[in-house]
Amino acid sequence: MSEQWTTLAPWLFSSVVLVLLLVQTVISQLQIRMLRSQLKSRCDSLGRELHASGSGNIGMGHRVVACERKLHELATTVDEMRQNDPLRISYDEASRLVELGADIDDLMNTCGISRPEAELVSALRRKHVA
């Protein structure tokens, strides 16, 4: 019987190892399927989040471009208004005349501004020079 046991033992041992390996393979396959499913779910979720974020950024980019365009238009309009403002021209002229030494009466007569305006331009220009 011992001789029979010694001839069967390696086959029995091999069979047990083979069954254990098959069980391990089945368990591993189940774990791999579960992990793949979780990974696919996570990738889909991240893809949706990325798409939503990208769409929001694109919309925000369009709004920023529109605001920049409007800001540029407003800046151009303000510059045109400054250049075409007759009062600004008279104040610039008055400031230049103060630099040349004109008094308040000269400013009023030459630039067509009131006495308080002429006094203010004169005071501001002198303060700026000092």
CSV table of C-alpha atoms in Angstrom, one decimal:
chain,number,residue,atom,x,y,z
A,1,MET,CA,0.0,0.0,0.0
A,2,SER,CA,2.8,2.3,0.7
A,3,GLU,CA,4.2,1.6,-2.7
A,4,GLN,CA,0.8,2.5,-4.2
A,5,TRP,CA,0.7,5.7,-2.1
A,6,THR,CA,4.2,6.8,-3.3
A,7,THR,CA,3.2,6.4,-6.9
A,8,LEU,CA,-0.2,8.2,-6.4
A,9,ALA,CA,1.1,11.0,-4.1
A,10,PRO,CA,2.8,13.0,-6.9
A,11,TRP,CA,-0.3,12.7,-9.1
A,12,LEU,CA,-2.6,13.7,-6.2
A,13,PHE,CA,-0.3,16.6,-5.2
A,14,SER,CA,-0.2,17.8,-8.8
A,15,SER,CA,-4.0,17.5,-9.1
A,16,VAL,CA,-4.5,19.6,-5.9
A,17,VAL,CA,-2.1,22.2,-7.1
A,18,LEU,CA,-3.8,22.3,-10.5
A,19,VAL,CA,-7.2,22.7,-8.9
A,20,LEU,CA,-5.9,25.5,-6.7
A,21,LEU,CA,-4.4,27.2,-9.7
A,22,LEU,CA,-7.7,27.0,-11.5
A,23,VAL,CA,-9.5,28.4,-8.6
A,24,GLN,CA,-6.9,31.2,-8.3
A,25,THR,CA,-7.3,31.9,-12.1
A,26,VAL,CA,-11.1,32.1,-11.8
A,27,ILE,CA,-10.8,34.5,-8.8
A,28,SER,CA,-8.2,36.6,-10.6
A,29,GLN,CA,-10.4,36.8,-13.7
A,30,LEU,CA,-13.3,38.0,-11.6
A,31,GLN,CA,-11.2,40.6,-9.9
A,32,ILE,CA,-9.9,41.8,-13.3
A,33,ARG,CA,-13.4,42.1,-14.6
A,34,MET,CA,-14.5,44.1,-11.6
A,35,LEU,CA,-11.5,46.4,-11.8
A,36,ARG,CA,-12.1,46.9,-15.5
A,37,SER,CA,-15.7,47.8,-14.8
A,38,GLN,CA,-14.6,50.3,-12.1
A,39,LEU,CA,-12.0,51.8,-14.3
A,40,LYS,CA,-14.4,52.2,-17.2
A,41,SER,CA,-16.9,53.8,-15.0
A,42,ARG,CA,-14.3,56.2,-13.6
A,43,CYS,CA,-13.0,57.1,-17.1
A,44,ASP,CA,-16.5,57.8,-18.3
A,45,SER,CA,-17.2,60.0,-15.2
A,46,LEU,CA,-13.9,61.9,-15.7
A,47,GLY,CA,-14.7,62.3,-19.4
A,48,ARG,CA,-18.0,63.8,-18.6
A,49,GLU,CA,-16.4,66.2,-16.1
A,50,LEU,CA,-13.7,67.1,-18.6
A,51,HIS,CA,-16.2,67.8,-21.3
A,52,ALA,CA,-18.3,70.0,-18.9
A,53,SER,CA,-15.2,71.9,-17.8
A,54,GLY,CA,-14.0,72.4,-21.4
A,55,SER,CA,-17.5,73.6,-22.4
A,56,GLY,CA,-17.5,76.0,-19.5
A,57,ASN,CA,-14.1,77.3,-20.4
A,58,ILE,CA,-15.0,77.8,-24.0
A,59,GLY,CA,-18.1,79.7,-23.0
A,60,MET,CA,-16.0,81.8,-20.6
A,61,GLY,CA,-13.4,82.4,-23.3
A,62,HIS,CA,-16.1,83.7,-25.7
A,63,ARG,CA,-17.4,86.1,-23.0
A,64,VAL,CA,-13.9,87.3,-22.3
A,65,VAL,CA,-13.2,88.0,-26.0
A,66,ALA,CA,-16.6,89.8,-26.2
A,67,CYS,CA,-15.7,91.9,-23.2
A,68,GLU,CA,-12.2,92.7,-24.6
A,69,ARG,CA,-13.8,93.7,-27.9
A,70,LYS,CA,-16.3,96.0,-26.1
A,71,LEU,CA,-13.6,97.4,-23.9
A,72,HIS,CA,-11.5,98.2,-27.0
A,73,GLU,CA,-14.5,99.9,-28.6
A,74,LEU,CA,-15.1,101.9,-25.5
A,75,ALA,CA,-11.5,102.9,-25.2
A,76,THR,CA,-11.5,104.1,-28.8
A,77,THR,CA,-14.7,106.0,-28.2
A,78,VAL,CA,-13.2,107.7,-25.1
A,79,ASP,CA,-10.0,108.6,-27.0
A,80,GLU,CA,-12.1,110.1,-29.8
A,81,MET,CA,-14.2,112.1,-27.3
A,82,ARG,CA,-11.1,113.4,-25.6
A,83,GLN,CA,-9.5,114.4,-28.9
A,84,ASN,CA,-12.7,116.1,-30.1
A,85,ASP,CA,-13.6,117.8,-26.8
A,86,PRO,CA,-13.4,121.6,-27.4
A,87,LEU,CA,-13.1,122.2,-23.6
A,88,ARG,CA,-10.1,119.9,-23.4
A,89,ILE,CA,-8.4,121.8,-26.2
A,90,SER,CA,-9.0,125.1,-24.4
A,91,TYR,CA,-7.7,123.7,-21.2
A,92,ASP,CA,-4.6,122.3,-22.9
A,93,GLU,CA,-4.1,125.7,-24.5
A,94,ALA,CA,-4.6,127.4,-21.2
A,95,SER,CA,-2.0,125.1,-19.6
A,96,ARG,CA,0.5,125.9,-22.3
A,97,LEU,CA,-0.1,129.6,-21.9
A,98,VAL,CA,0.4,129.4,-18.2
A,99,GLU,CA,3.8,127.8,-18.9
A,100,LEU,CA,4.6,130.7,-21.1
A,101,GLY,CA,3.7,133.1,-18.3
A,102,ALA,CA,0.2,134.2,-19.2
A,103,ASP,CA,-2.0,135.6,-16.4
A,104,ILE,CA,-5.6,134.7,-15.5
A,105,ASP,CA,-7.1,137.5,-17.7
A,106,ASP,CA,-5.1,136.4,-20.7
A,107,LEU,CA,-6.4,132.8,-20.1
A,108,MET,CA,-10.0,134.0,-19.9
A,109,ASN,CA,-9.7,136.1,-23.1
A,110,THR,CA,-7.7,133.7,-25.2
A,111,CYS,CA,-9.2,130.4,-24.2
A,112,GLY,CA,-12.8,131.4,-23.5
A,113,ILE,CA,-12.9,129.9,-20.0
A,114,SER,CA,-14.3,131.5,-16.9
A,115,ARG,CA,-12.3,133.1,-14.1
A,116,PRO,CA,-12.5,130.2,-11.7
A,117,GLU,CA,-11.5,127.8,-14.4
A,118,ALA,CA,-8.6,130.0,-15.4
A,119,GLU,CA,-7.5,130.3,-11.7
A,120,LEU,CA,-7.7,126.5,-11.4
A,121,VAL,CA,-5.7,125.8,-14.5
A,122,SER,CA,-3.1,128.4,-13.4
A,123,ALA,CA,-2.9,126.9,-9.9
A,124,LEU,CA,-2.7,123.3,-11.1
A,125,ARG,CA,0.0,124.1,-13.7
A,126,ARG,CA,2.1,126.0,-11.2
A,127,LYS,CA,1.7,123.2,-8.7
A,128,HIS,CA,2.7,120.6,-11.3
A,129,VAL,CA,5.8,122.6,-12.3
A,130,ALA,CA,6.8,123.1,-8.7
